[in-house]
Amino acid sequence: SFARDILIYINENYASQITLKKLAEQFHISLPWLSNLFKRELHINFLDYLHRYRIKKAKDLILQTKYNIGDIAEMVGYTNAVTMTRAFKRYEGITPSWYRQNPPVGQKRI
């Protein structure tokens, strides 16, 4: 489906400076149409989807690597540790550093 193709594109390009405008241009569709597609098909807006996907990737890197938070932030598409920490706290309720020090039950950090 068209929505699936868009998600695949985001999932493959999440680390780049992807925006709704760039996505609309990539798929040759209007911004309002793309925005409505997210709300209608995924019940989430584009930015929430992008942040949640980036945070999911960051969580894996936080527990599975020894990279510092600033490096991980850049690896998943944030401009710096401050912007990632702000988003991480908004979506997870904790900081990336706290997450690293207190991994979820059943998950160990290396």
Short mmCIF file of N, CA, C and O in Angstrom, two decimals:
data_model
loop_
_atom_site.label_atom_id
_atom_site.label_comp_id
_atom_site.label_asym_id
_atom_site.label_seq_id
_atom_site.Cartn_x
_atom_site.Cartn_y
_atom_site.Cartn_z
N SER A 1 0.84 -1.19 0.00
CA SER A 1 0.00 0.00 0.00
C SER A 1 0.88 1.25 0.00
O SER A 1 2.06 1.18 0.33
N PHE A 2 0.27 2.36 -0.33
CA PHE A 2 1.00 3.63 -0.39
C PHE A 2 1.53 4.01 0.99
O PHE A 2 2.68 4.43 1.12
N ALA A 3 0.71 3.84 2.01
CA ALA A 3 1.14 4.17 3.37
C ALA A 3 2.33 3.31 3.77
O ALA A 3 3.27 3.80 4.40
N ARG A 4 2.30 2.04 3.41
CA ARG A 4 3.40 1.13 3.74
C ARG A 4 4.69 1.60 3.06
O ARG A 4 5.76 1.60 3.68
N ASP A 5 4.61 2.00 1.80
CA ASP A 5 5.79 2.49 1.08
C ASP A 5 6.37 3.73 1.77
O ASP A 5 7.60 3.88 1.86
N ILE A 6 5.52 4.60 2.25
CA ILE A 6 5.98 5.80 2.95
C ILE A 6 6.68 5.41 4.25
O ILE A 6 7.74 5.93 4.57
N LEU A 7 6.10 4.47 4.99
CA LEU A 7 6.72 4.03 6.25
C LEU A 7 8.06 3.36 6.00
O LEU A 7 9.01 3.59 6.75
N ILE A 8 8.15 2.57 4.95
CA ILE A 8 9.43 1.94 4.61
C ILE A 8 10.47 3.02 4.33
O ILE A 8 11.60 2.95 4.80
N TYR A 9 10.07 4.04 3.57
CA TYR A 9 10.99 5.14 3.28
C TYR A 9 11.45 5.82 4.56
O TYR A 9 12.65 6.07 4.75
N ILE A 10 10.53 6.11 5.47
CA ILE A 10 10.89 6.75 6.74
C ILE A 10 11.82 5.84 7.54
O ILE A 10 12.84 6.28 8.07
N ASN A 11 11.48 4.57 7.62
CA ASN A 11 12.27 3.62 8.40
C ASN A 11 13.68 3.46 7.85
O ASN A 11 14.61 3.17 8.61
N GLU A 12 13.85 3.68 6.56
CA GLU A 12 15.18 3.59 5.95
C GLU A 12 15.94 4.91 6.00
O GLU A 12 17.15 4.92 5.84
N ASN A 13 15.23 6.01 6.19
CA ASN A 13 15.86 7.34 6.13
C ASN A 13 15.69 8.16 7.39
O ASN A 13 15.94 9.36 7.38
N TYR A 14 15.26 7.53 8.48
CA TYR A 14 14.97 8.26 9.72
C TYR A 14 16.16 9.05 10.26
O TYR A 14 15.98 10.04 10.95
N ALA A 15 17.37 8.61 9.96
CA ALA A 15 18.55 9.28 10.50
C ALA A 15 18.89 10.56 9.74
O ALA A 15 19.67 11.38 10.21
N SER A 16 18.29 10.76 8.58
CA SER A 16 18.53 11.99 7.82
C SER A 16 17.56 13.06 8.30
O SER A 16 16.64 12.80 9.06
N GLN A 17 17.77 14.27 7.84
CA GLN A 17 16.90 15.38 8.26
C GLN A 17 15.61 15.33 7.44
O GLN A 17 15.37 16.17 6.58
N ILE A 18 14.79 14.35 7.73
CA ILE A 18 13.55 14.13 7.00
C ILE A 18 12.45 15.04 7.55
O ILE A 18 12.37 15.25 8.75
N THR A 19 11.68 15.61 6.65
CA THR A 19 10.56 16.47 7.05
C THR A 19 9.32 16.02 6.28
O THR A 19 9.42 15.31 5.27
N LEU A 20 8.17 16.47 6.73
CA LEU A 20 6.93 16.15 6.02
C LEU A 20 6.99 16.73 4.60
O LEU A 20 6.57 16.07 3.65
N LYS A 21 7.56 17.92 4.47
CA LYS A 21 7.68 18.55 3.15
C LYS A 21 8.55 17.71 2.22
O LYS A 21 8.19 17.45 1.07
N LYS A 22 9.71 17.27 2.72
CA LYS A 22 10.60 16.45 1.90
C LYS A 22 9.93 15.13 1.52
O LYS A 22 10.09 14.63 0.41
N LEU A 23 9.19 14.57 2.45
CA LEU A 23 8.49 13.32 2.21
C LEU A 23 7.41 13.50 1.13
O LEU A 23 7.28 12.68 0.23
N ALA A 24 6.67 14.58 1.22
CA ALA A 24 5.64 14.88 0.22
C ALA A 24 6.27 15.04 -1.16
O ALA A 24 5.75 14.52 -2.16
N GLU A 25 7.40 15.74 -1.21
CA GLU A 25 8.10 15.92 -2.49
C GLU A 25 8.60 14.59 -3.03
O GLU A 25 8.50 14.32 -4.22
N GLN A 26 9.15 13.76 -2.16
CA GLN A 26 9.68 12.45 -2.56
C GLN A 26 8.59 11.59 -3.21
O GLN A 26 8.84 10.89 -4.18
N PHE A 27 7.37 11.66 -2.66
CA PHE A 27 6.28 10.82 -3.15
C PHE A 27 5.32 11.58 -4.08
O PHE A 27 4.30 11.03 -4.47
N HIS A 28 5.66 12.82 -4.40
CA HIS A 28 4.88 13.63 -5.34
C HIS A 28 3.42 13.76 -4.91
O HIS A 28 2.50 13.55 -5.70
N ILE A 29 3.23 14.12 -3.64
CA ILE A 29 1.89 14.32 -3.10
C ILE A 29 1.88 15.62 -2.31
O ILE A 29 2.92 16.15 -1.96
N SER A 30 0.69 16.13 -2.03
CA SER A 30 0.59 17.39 -1.29
C SER A 30 0.81 17.17 0.20
O SER A 30 0.57 16.08 0.72
N LEU A 31 1.26 18.23 0.85
CA LEU A 31 1.45 18.18 2.30
C LEU A 31 0.16 17.83 3.04
O LEU A 31 0.17 16.94 3.89
N PRO A 32 -0.97 18.50 2.74
CA PRO A 32 -2.20 18.15 3.46
C PRO A 32 -2.61 16.69 3.24
O PRO A 32 -3.05 16.03 4.18
N TRP A 33 -2.45 16.19 2.02
CA TRP A 33 -2.82 14.82 1.74
C TRP A 33 -1.96 13.85 2.56
O TRP A 33 -2.46 12.89 3.15
N LEU A 34 -0.67 14.12 2.61
CA LEU A 34 0.24 13.26 3.37
C LEU A 34 -0.06 13.34 4.87
O LEU A 34 -0.10 12.32 5.56
N SER A 35 -0.30 14.52 5.36
CA SER A 35 -0.63 14.71 6.77
C SER A 35 -1.90 13.94 7.13
O SER A 35 -1.96 13.24 8.14
N ASN A 36 -2.91 14.04 6.27
CA ASN A 36 -4.16 13.31 6.51
C ASN A 36 -3.96 11.80 6.41
O ASN A 36 -4.62 11.04 7.13
N LEU A 37 -3.08 11.36 5.54
CA LEU A 37 -2.80 9.93 5.41
C LEU A 37 -2.29 9.37 6.74
O LEU A 37 -2.73 8.31 7.18
N PHE A 38 -1.39 10.10 7.37
CA PHE A 38 -0.87 9.65 8.67
C PHE A 38 -1.99 9.54 9.69
O PHE A 38 -2.12 8.54 10.39
N LYS A 39 -2.80 10.58 9.77
CA LYS A 39 -3.89 10.59 10.76
C LYS A 39 -4.91 9.49 10.46
O LYS A 39 -5.37 8.81 11.37
N ARG A 40 -5.25 9.32 9.20
CA ARG A 40 -6.28 8.35 8.80
C ARG A 40 -5.79 6.91 8.91
O ARG A 40 -6.47 6.06 9.46
N GLU A 41 -4.61 6.63 8.38
CA GLU A 41 -4.11 5.25 8.30
C GLU A 41 -3.39 4.81 9.56
O GLU A 41 -3.44 3.66 9.93
N LEU A 42 -2.67 5.72 10.19
CA LEU A 42 -1.80 5.34 11.30
C LEU A 42 -2.27 5.89 12.65
O LEU A 42 -1.73 5.52 13.68
N HIS A 43 -3.24 6.79 12.62
CA HIS A 43 -3.77 7.38 13.85
C HIS A 43 -2.66 8.07 14.67
O HIS A 43 -2.65 8.01 15.89
N ILE A 44 -1.73 8.66 13.94
CA ILE A 44 -0.61 9.37 14.57
C ILE A 44 -0.14 10.41 13.56
O ILE A 44 -0.27 10.21 12.36
N ASN A 45 0.40 11.53 14.03
CA ASN A 45 0.89 12.49 13.05
C ASN A 45 2.34 12.15 12.67
O ASN A 45 3.00 11.37 13.35
N PHE A 46 2.80 12.74 11.59
CA PHE A 46 4.11 12.42 11.05
C PHE A 46 5.22 12.61 12.07
O PHE A 46 6.07 11.73 12.26
N LEU A 47 5.24 13.76 12.74
CA LEU A 47 6.33 14.03 13.68
C LEU A 47 6.33 13.05 14.85
O LEU A 47 7.39 12.60 15.28
N ASP A 48 5.15 12.70 15.34
CA ASP A 48 5.09 11.70 16.42
C ASP A 48 5.64 10.36 15.94
O ASP A 48 6.39 9.70 16.66
N TYR A 49 5.27 9.98 14.72
CA TYR A 49 5.79 8.72 14.19
C TYR A 49 7.31 8.76 14.08
O TYR A 49 8.00 7.84 14.51
N LEU A 50 7.83 9.84 13.52
CA LEU A 50 9.27 9.97 13.32
C LEU A 50 10.01 9.95 14.66
O LEU A 50 11.00 9.23 14.82
N HIS A 51 9.52 10.73 15.63
CA HIS A 51 10.16 10.75 16.95
C HIS A 51 10.11 9.37 17.60
O HIS A 51 11.11 8.90 18.15
N ARG A 52 8.96 8.73 17.56
CA ARG A 52 8.84 7.41 18.19
C ARG A 52 9.79 6.40 17.54
O ARG A 52 10.40 5.58 18.22
N TYR A 53 9.92 6.46 16.22
CA TYR A 53 10.82 5.54 15.52
C TYR A 53 12.28 5.84 15.90
O TYR A 53 13.05 4.92 16.19
N ARG A 54 12.65 7.11 15.92
CA ARG A 54 14.01 7.49 16.29
C ARG A 54 14.32 7.08 17.73
O ARG A 54 15.41 6.58 18.02
N ILE A 55 13.37 7.27 18.63
CA ILE A 55 13.57 6.91 20.04
C ILE A 55 13.73 5.39 20.17
O ILE A 55 14.57 4.92 20.93
N LYS A 56 12.93 4.65 19.42
CA LYS A 56 13.05 3.19 19.44
C LYS A 56 14.46 2.76 19.03
O LYS A 56 15.10 1.92 19.68
N LYS A 57 14.98 3.36 17.98
CA LYS A 57 16.33 3.06 17.52
C LYS A 57 17.37 3.51 18.55
O LYS A 57 18.35 2.81 18.80
N ALA A 58 17.14 4.67 19.15
CA ALA A 58 18.06 5.18 20.17
C ALA A 58 18.10 4.24 21.37
O ALA A 58 19.17 3.96 21.92
N LYS A 59 16.94 3.73 21.78
CA LYS A 59 16.88 2.82 22.93
C LYS A 59 17.73 1.58 22.68
O LYS A 59 18.46 1.13 23.57
N ASP A 60 17.65 1.05 21.47
CA ASP A 60 18.49 -0.11 21.13
C ASP A 60 19.98 0.24 21.25
O ASP A 60 20.76 -0.51 21.82
N LEU A 61 20.37 1.38 20.69
CA LEU A 61 21.77 1.79 20.73
C LEU A 61 22.24 2.09 22.15
O LEU A 61 23.38 1.80 22.51
N ILE A 62 21.37 2.67 22.94
CA ILE A 62 21.72 3.01 24.33
C ILE A 62 22.07 1.74 25.11
O ILE A 62 23.04 1.72 25.86
N LEU A 63 21.28 0.69 24.92
CA LEU A 63 21.52 -0.54 25.68
C LEU A 63 22.55 -1.46 25.03
O LEU A 63 23.21 -2.22 25.72
N GLN A 64 22.69 -1.40 23.71
CA GLN A 64 23.52 -2.38 23.02
C GLN A 64 24.89 -1.87 22.59
O GLN A 64 25.68 -2.62 22.03
N THR A 65 25.15 -0.58 22.83
CA THR A 65 26.46 -0.04 22.45
C THR A 65 27.00 0.81 23.60
O THR A 65 26.28 1.09 24.56
N LYS A 66 28.24 1.21 23.45
CA LYS A 66 28.84 2.10 24.45
C LYS A 66 28.97 3.54 23.92
O LYS A 66 29.63 4.37 24.52
N TYR A 67 28.32 3.82 22.78
CA TYR A 67 28.35 5.19 22.25
C TYR A 67 27.78 6.15 23.28
O TYR A 67 26.85 5.81 24.01
N ASN A 68 28.30 7.38 23.27
CA ASN A 68 27.73 8.37 24.18
C ASN A 68 26.41 8.88 23.61
O ASN A 68 26.10 8.68 22.43
N ILE A 69 25.64 9.54 24.46
CA ILE A 69 24.30 9.99 24.08
C ILE A 69 24.34 10.96 22.90
O ILE A 69 23.50 10.90 22.01
N GLY A 70 25.34 11.82 22.85
CA GLY A 70 25.46 12.76 21.73
C GLY A 70 25.67 12.05 20.40
O GLY A 70 25.08 12.40 19.39
N ASP A 71 26.53 11.02 20.40
CA ASP A 71 26.76 10.24 19.18
C ASP A 71 25.49 9.50 18.76
O ASP A 71 25.14 9.46 17.58
N ILE A 72 24.81 8.91 19.73
CA ILE A 72 23.57 8.19 19.43
C ILE A 72 22.53 9.16 18.86
O ILE A 72 21.84 8.83 17.89
N ALA A 73 22.44 10.34 19.44
CA ALA A 73 21.49 11.35 18.95
C ALA A 73 21.71 11.60 17.46
O ALA A 73 20.76 11.58 16.67
N GLU A 74 22.97 11.82 17.07
CA GLU A 74 23.26 12.07 15.66
C GLU A 74 23.00 10.84 14.80
O GLU A 74 22.54 10.97 13.66
N MET A 75 23.27 9.66 15.33
CA MET A 75 23.06 8.42 14.57
C MET A 75 21.59 8.18 14.24
O MET A 75 21.27 7.58 13.22
N VAL A 76 20.70 8.67 15.10
CA VAL A 76 19.27 8.44 14.86
C VAL A 76 18.55 9.68 14.29
O VAL A 76 17.33 9.65 14.14
N GLY A 77 19.30 10.72 13.97
CA GLY A 77 18.70 11.85 13.25
C GLY A 77 18.45 13.12 14.04
O GLY A 77 17.89 14.07 13.50
N TYR A 78 18.87 13.16 15.30
CA TYR A 78 18.74 14.40 16.06
C TYR A 78 19.99 15.24 15.87
O TYR A 78 21.07 14.71 15.64
N THR A 79 19.85 16.56 16.01
CA THR A 79 20.99 17.43 15.77
C THR A 79 22.01 17.36 16.90
O THR A 79 23.19 17.57 16.68
N ASN A 80 21.55 17.05 18.12
CA ASN A 80 22.46 16.95 19.26
C ASN A 80 21.79 16.21 20.42
O ASN A 80 20.61 15.86 20.33
N ALA A 81 22.55 16.00 21.48
CA ALA A 81 22.05 15.26 22.64
C ALA A 81 20.88 15.98 23.32
O ALA A 81 19.96 15.34 23.82
N VAL A 82 20.91 17.31 23.31
CA VAL A 82 19.85 18.06 23.97
C VAL A 82 18.49 17.81 23.29
O VAL A 82 17.49 17.56 23.97
N THR A 83 18.47 17.88 21.96
CA THR A 83 17.20 17.68 21.26
C THR A 83 16.71 16.24 21.42
O THR A 83 15.51 16.00 21.58
N MET A 84 17.63 15.27 21.39
CA MET A 84 17.20 13.89 21.59
C MET A 84 16.71 13.67 23.02
O MET A 84 15.69 13.01 23.23
N THR A 85 17.42 14.23 23.99
CA THR A 85 17.02 14.06 25.38
C THR A 85 15.63 14.66 25.62
O THR A 85 14.80 14.05 26.30
N ARG A 86 15.37 15.80 25.02
CA ARG A 86 14.06 16.44 25.15
C ARG A 86 12.97 15.53 24.57
O ARG A 86 11.93 15.30 25.22
N ALA A 87 13.20 14.99 23.39
CA ALA A 87 12.21 14.10 22.77
C ALA A 87 12.09 12.79 23.55
O ALA A 87 10.97 12.29 23.77
N PHE A 88 13.20 12.25 23.98
CA PHE A 88 13.21 11.00 24.73
C PHE A 88 12.38 11.15 26.00
O PHE A 88 11.53 10.31 26.32
N LYS A 89 12.60 12.27 26.69
CA LYS A 89 11.88 12.51 27.93
C LYS A 89 10.38 12.70 27.66
O LYS A 89 9.54 12.22 28.42
N ARG A 90 10.06 13.36 26.57
CA ARG A 90 8.65 13.59 26.22
C ARG A 90 7.93 12.28 25.94
O ARG A 90 6.80 12.08 26.36
N TYR A 91 8.58 11.38 25.20
CA TYR A 91 7.92 10.14 24.79
C TYR A 91 8.09 8.99 25.79
O TYR A 91 7.24 8.12 25.87
N GLU A 92 9.19 9.00 26.53
CA GLU A 92 9.47 7.89 27.44
C GLU A 92 9.31 8.26 28.92
O GLU A 92 9.25 7.39 29.77
N GLY A 93 9.32 9.56 29.21
CA GLY A 93 9.17 10.01 30.59
C GLY A 93 10.46 9.97 31.40
O GLY A 93 10.45 10.26 32.60
N ILE A 94 11.55 9.59 30.76
CA ILE A 94 12.86 9.50 31.42
C ILE A 94 13.92 10.02 30.46
O ILE A 94 13.67 10.18 29.27
N THR A 95 15.13 10.23 30.96
CA THR A 95 16.22 10.67 30.09
C THR A 95 16.94 9.45 29.50
O THR A 95 16.86 8.35 30.07
N PRO A 96 17.65 9.64 28.39
CA PRO A 96 18.42 8.53 27.83
C PRO A 96 19.45 7.98 28.83
O PRO A 96 19.67 6.76 28.89
N SER A 97 20.07 8.85 29.60
CA SER A 97 21.07 8.40 30.57
C SER A 97 20.43 7.52 31.65
O SER A 97 20.99 6.49 32.04
N TRP A 98 19.26 7.92 32.11
CA TRP A 98 18.56 7.13 33.12
C TRP A 98 18.19 5.77 32.53
O TRP A 98 18.32 4.74 33.18
N TYR A 99 17.74 5.78 31.28
CA TYR A 99 17.38 4.53 30.60
C TYR A 99 18.59 3.58 30.53
O TYR A 99 18.48 2.39 30.77
N ARG A 100 19.76 4.14 30.23
CA ARG A 100 20.98 3.32 30.14
C ARG A 100 21.33 2.74 31.51
O ARG A 100 21.74 1.59 31.61
N GLN A 101 21.17 3.52 32.54
CA GLN A 101 21.53 3.06 33.89
C GLN A 101 20.48 2.12 34.49
O GLN A 101 20.78 1.37 35.41
N ASN A 102 19.26 2.19 33.98
CA ASN A 102 18.15 1.39 34.52
C ASN A 102 17.42 0.68 33.39
O ASN A 102 16.27 1.01 33.09
N PRO A 103 18.07 -0.30 32.74
CA PRO A 103 17.43 -0.96 31.60
C PRO A 103 16.15 -1.68 32.04
O PRO A 103 16.04 -2.11 33.19
N PRO A 104 15.20 -1.82 31.12
CA PRO A 104 13.96 -2.53 31.45
C PRO A 104 14.24 -3.96 31.89
O PRO A 104 15.26 -4.54 31.48
N VAL A 105 13.36 -4.50 32.69
CA VAL A 105 13.51 -5.88 33.15
C VAL A 105 13.65 -6.79 31.95
O VAL A 105 12.94 -6.66 30.96
N GLY A 106 14.61 -7.70 32.04
CA GLY A 106 14.81 -8.64 30.94
C GLY A 106 15.78 -8.16 29.88
O GLY A 106 16.14 -8.90 28.98
N GLN A 107 16.18 -6.90 29.96
CA GLN A 107 17.16 -6.37 29.00
C GLN A 107 18.39 -5.93 29.76
O GLN A 107 18.29 -5.27 30.78
N LYS A 108 19.51 -6.32 29.24
CA LYS A 108 20.77 -5.92 29.86
C LYS A 108 21.51 -5.00 28.93
O LYS A 108 21.41 -5.09 27.73
N ARG A 109 22.28 -4.14 29.54
CA ARG A 109 23.16 -3.33 28.69
C ARG A 109 24.49 -4.05 28.60
O ARG A 109 24.82 -4.87 29.45
N ILE A 110 25.24 -3.73 27.59
CA ILE A 110 26.54 -4.41 27.43
C ILE A 110 27.59 -3.72 28.27
O ILE A 110 27.42 -2.60 28.69
#
